[in-house]
Amino acid sequence: MLNKITDQSSRLMKARLARGFRSAKEAATYFGWSYSSYIQHEQGLRGISRASAKYAKALRVSEGWLLTGEGNGPSLPIPDIEQSIDKQIIDLLKKQVSQIKKQFFSF
């Protein structure tokens, strides 16, 4: 289940970056979404199923691609998008590992 959510969140981030939004806050503000909900979806803290249709439409990808990786993803490559995505994913994973350590190892 965790892999499914992180794959979806990774695709959500790729779609956002491909649309030219450098931050989750920028995209949420532009589209009028709750930043708190959107960032949780992008960080993989919550599944995106209920919001996938609105994200897909706004980010110009298919809902199927967001949910499963099948279908139409971002159509225009953005320079350095892979490097940017890799860095953001690494940063998110570090943050999640830190939170997990605190949760399980703080007595």
PDB file of C-alpha atoms in Angstrom:
ATOM      1  CA  MET A   1       0.000   0.000   0.000  1.00  0.00           C
ATOM      2  CA  LEU A   2       2.814   2.437   0.883  1.00  0.00           C
ATOM      3  CA  ASN A   3       4.465   1.864  -2.506  1.00  0.00           C
ATOM      4  CA  LYS A   4       1.167   2.610  -4.255  1.00  0.00           C
ATOM      5  CA  ILE A   5       0.794   5.894  -2.378  1.00  0.00           C
ATOM      6  CA  THR A   6       4.409   6.946  -2.929  1.00  0.00           C
ATOM      7  CA  ASP A   7       4.130   6.130  -6.649  1.00  0.00           C
ATOM      8  CA  GLN A   8       0.996   8.267  -6.872  1.00  0.00           C
ATOM      9  CA  SER A   9       2.588  11.099  -4.932  1.00  0.00           C
ATOM     10  CA  SER A  10       5.669  10.936  -7.149  1.00  0.00           C
ATOM     11  CA  ARG A  11       3.506  11.160 -10.270  1.00  0.00           C
ATOM     12  CA  LEU A  12       1.544  14.045  -8.737  1.00  0.00           C
ATOM     13  CA  MET A  13       4.804  15.894  -8.119  1.00  0.00           C
ATOM     14  CA  LYS A  14       6.027  15.184 -11.668  1.00  0.00           C
ATOM     15  CA  ALA A  15       2.771  16.529 -13.118  1.00  0.00           C
ATOM     16  CA  ARG A  16       3.010  19.679 -10.987  1.00  0.00           C
ATOM     17  CA  LEU A  17       6.609  20.305 -12.008  1.00  0.00           C
ATOM     18  CA  ALA A  18       5.802  19.680 -15.669  1.00  0.00           C
ATOM     19  CA  ARG A  19       3.096  22.363 -15.452  1.00  0.00           C
ATOM     20  CA  GLY A  20       5.792  24.763 -14.238  1.00  0.00           C
ATOM     21  CA  PHE A  21       4.880  25.034 -10.570  1.00  0.00           C
ATOM     22  CA  ARG A  22       8.095  24.974  -8.544  1.00  0.00           C
ATOM     23  CA  SER A  23       6.344  24.350  -5.230  1.00  0.00           C
ATOM     24  CA  ALA A  24       3.270  22.570  -3.962  1.00  0.00           C
ATOM     25  CA  LYS A  25       2.130  25.817  -2.330  1.00  0.00           C
ATOM     26  CA  GLU A  26       2.334  27.649  -5.653  1.00  0.00           C
ATOM     27  CA  ALA A  27       0.141  25.032  -7.368  1.00  0.00           C
ATOM     28  CA  ALA A  28      -2.371  24.836  -4.508  1.00  0.00           C
ATOM     29  CA  THR A  29      -2.735  28.614  -4.413  1.00  0.00           C
ATOM     30  CA  TYR A  30      -3.099  28.893  -8.185  1.00  0.00           C
ATOM     31  CA  PHE A  31      -5.811  26.227  -8.396  1.00  0.00           C
ATOM     32  CA  GLY A  32      -7.572  27.170  -5.145  1.00  0.00           C
ATOM     33  CA  TRP A  33      -6.849  23.859  -3.424  1.00  0.00           C
ATOM     34  CA  SER A  34      -6.280  23.410   0.282  1.00  0.00           C
ATOM     35  CA  TYR A  35      -2.497  23.516   0.644  1.00  0.00           C
ATOM     36  CA  SER A  36      -2.633  21.232   3.673  1.00  0.00           C
ATOM     37  CA  SER A  37      -4.469  18.510   1.758  1.00  0.00           C
ATOM     38  CA  TYR A  38      -2.433  18.897  -1.418  1.00  0.00           C
ATOM     39  CA  ILE A  39       0.950  18.714   0.310  1.00  0.00           C
ATOM     40  CA  GLN A  40      -0.166  15.587   2.192  1.00  0.00           C
ATOM     41  CA  HIS A  41      -1.105  14.009  -1.136  1.00  0.00           C
ATOM     42  CA  GLU A  42       2.178  15.008  -2.721  1.00  0.00           C
ATOM     43  CA  GLN A  43       4.197  13.775   0.255  1.00  0.00           C
ATOM     44  CA  GLY A  44       2.407  10.431   0.215  1.00  0.00           C
ATOM     45  CA  LEU A  45       0.864  10.936   3.640  1.00  0.00           C
ATOM     46  CA  ARG A  46      -2.641  10.457   2.186  1.00  0.00           C
ATOM     47  CA  GLY A  47      -3.890   8.665  -0.907  1.00  0.00           C
ATOM     48  CA  ILE A  48      -5.100  10.840  -3.788  1.00  0.00           C
ATOM     49  CA  SER A  49      -8.034   8.742  -5.032  1.00  0.00           C
ATOM     50  CA  ARG A  50     -10.789  11.176  -4.020  1.00  0.00           C
ATOM     51  CA  ALA A  51      -8.960  14.206  -5.453  1.00  0.00           C
ATOM     52  CA  SER A  52      -7.385  12.517  -8.474  1.00  0.00           C
ATOM     53  CA  ALA A  53      -9.930  13.789 -11.027  1.00  0.00           C
ATOM     54  CA  LYS A  54      -9.444  17.461 -10.131  1.00  0.00           C
ATOM     55  CA  TYR A  55      -5.657  17.080  -9.988  1.00  0.00           C
ATOM     56  CA  ALA A  56      -5.567  15.307 -13.352  1.00  0.00           C
ATOM     57  CA  LYS A  57      -7.679  17.961 -15.051  1.00  0.00           C
ATOM     58  CA  ALA A  58      -5.711  20.879 -13.612  1.00  0.00           C
ATOM     59  CA  LEU A  59      -2.292  19.321 -14.221  1.00  0.00           C
ATOM     60  CA  ARG A  60      -3.241  18.107 -17.715  1.00  0.00           C
ATOM     61  CA  VAL A  61      -2.592  14.406 -17.204  1.00  0.00           C
ATOM     62  CA  SER A  62      -4.983  11.472 -17.222  1.00  0.00           C
ATOM     63  CA  GLU A  63      -6.512  10.350 -13.963  1.00  0.00           C
ATOM     64  CA  GLY A  64      -5.384   6.817 -14.789  1.00  0.00           C
ATOM     65  CA  TRP A  65      -1.789   7.979 -15.047  1.00  0.00           C
ATOM     66  CA  LEU A  66      -1.944   9.670 -11.637  1.00  0.00           C
ATOM     67  CA  LEU A  67      -3.441   6.582 -10.009  1.00  0.00           C
ATOM     68  CA  THR A  68      -1.654   3.727 -11.802  1.00  0.00           C
ATOM     69  CA  GLY A  69       1.009   5.149 -14.103  1.00  0.00           C
ATOM     70  CA  GLU A  70      -0.971   4.040 -17.169  1.00  0.00           C
ATOM     71  CA  GLY A  71      -2.351   6.617 -19.558  1.00  0.00           C
ATOM     72  CA  ASN A  72      -1.249  10.117 -20.466  1.00  0.00           C
ATOM     73  CA  GLY A  73       1.380  11.677 -18.246  1.00  0.00           C
ATOM     74  CA  PRO A  74       2.985  15.097 -18.600  1.00  0.00           C
ATOM     75  CA  SER A  75       3.462  15.857 -22.281  1.00  0.00           C
ATOM     76  CA  LEU A  76       6.133  18.547 -22.255  1.00  0.00           C
ATOM     77  CA  PRO A  77       9.512  17.760 -20.747  1.00  0.00           C
ATOM     78  CA  ILE A  78      10.846  20.469 -18.467  1.00  0.00           C
ATOM     79  CA  PRO A  79      14.643  20.951 -18.283  1.00  0.00           C
ATOM     80  CA  ASP A  80      16.137  19.420 -15.149  1.00  0.00           C
ATOM     81  CA  ILE A  81      12.767  17.957 -14.107  1.00  0.00           C
ATOM     82  CA  GLU A  82      14.247  14.544 -13.257  1.00  0.00           C
ATOM     83  CA  GLN A  83      16.964  16.064 -11.070  1.00  0.00           C
ATOM     84  CA  SER A  84      14.444  18.312  -9.326  1.00  0.00           C
ATOM     85  CA  ILE A  85      12.068  15.406  -8.742  1.00  0.00           C
ATOM     86  CA  ASP A  86      14.858  13.171  -7.440  1.00  0.00           C
ATOM     87  CA  LYS A  87      15.957  15.839  -4.954  1.00  0.00           C
ATOM     88  CA  GLN A  88      12.407  16.477  -3.749  1.00  0.00           C
ATOM     89  CA  ILE A  89      11.731  12.747  -3.354  1.00  0.00           C
ATOM     90  CA  ILE A  90      14.954  12.271  -1.381  1.00  0.00           C
ATOM     91  CA  ASP A  91      14.081  15.227   0.857  1.00  0.00           C
ATOM     92  CA  LEU A  92      10.571  13.850   1.457  1.00  0.00           C
ATOM     93  CA  LEU A  93      11.899  10.381   2.267  1.00  0.00           C
ATOM     94  CA  LYS A  94      14.420  11.824   4.732  1.00  0.00           C
ATOM     95  CA  LYS A  95      11.631  13.756   6.437  1.00  0.00           C
ATOM     96  CA  GLN A  96       9.413  10.669   6.636  1.00  0.00           C
ATOM     97  CA  VAL A  97      12.246   8.519   8.032  1.00  0.00           C
ATOM     98  CA  SER A  98      12.894  11.166  10.672  1.00  0.00           C
ATOM     99  CA  GLN A  99       9.198  11.240  11.621  1.00  0.00           C
ATOM    100  CA  ILE A 100       9.070   7.449  11.825  1.00  0.00           C
ATOM    101  CA  LYS A 101      12.168   7.350  14.027  1.00  0.00           C
ATOM    102  CA  LYS A 102      10.634   9.902  16.381  1.00  0.00           C
ATOM    103  CA  GLN A 103       7.366   7.991  16.477  1.00  0.00           C
ATOM    104  CA  PHE A 104       8.876   4.587  17.210  1.00  0.00           C
ATOM    105  CA  PHE A 105      12.031   5.406  19.121  1.00  0.00           C
ATOM    106  CA  SER A 106      10.996   8.210  21.466  1.00  0.00           C
ATOM    107  CA  PHE A 107      10.134   6.915  24.893  1.00  0.00           C
TER     108      PHE A 107
END
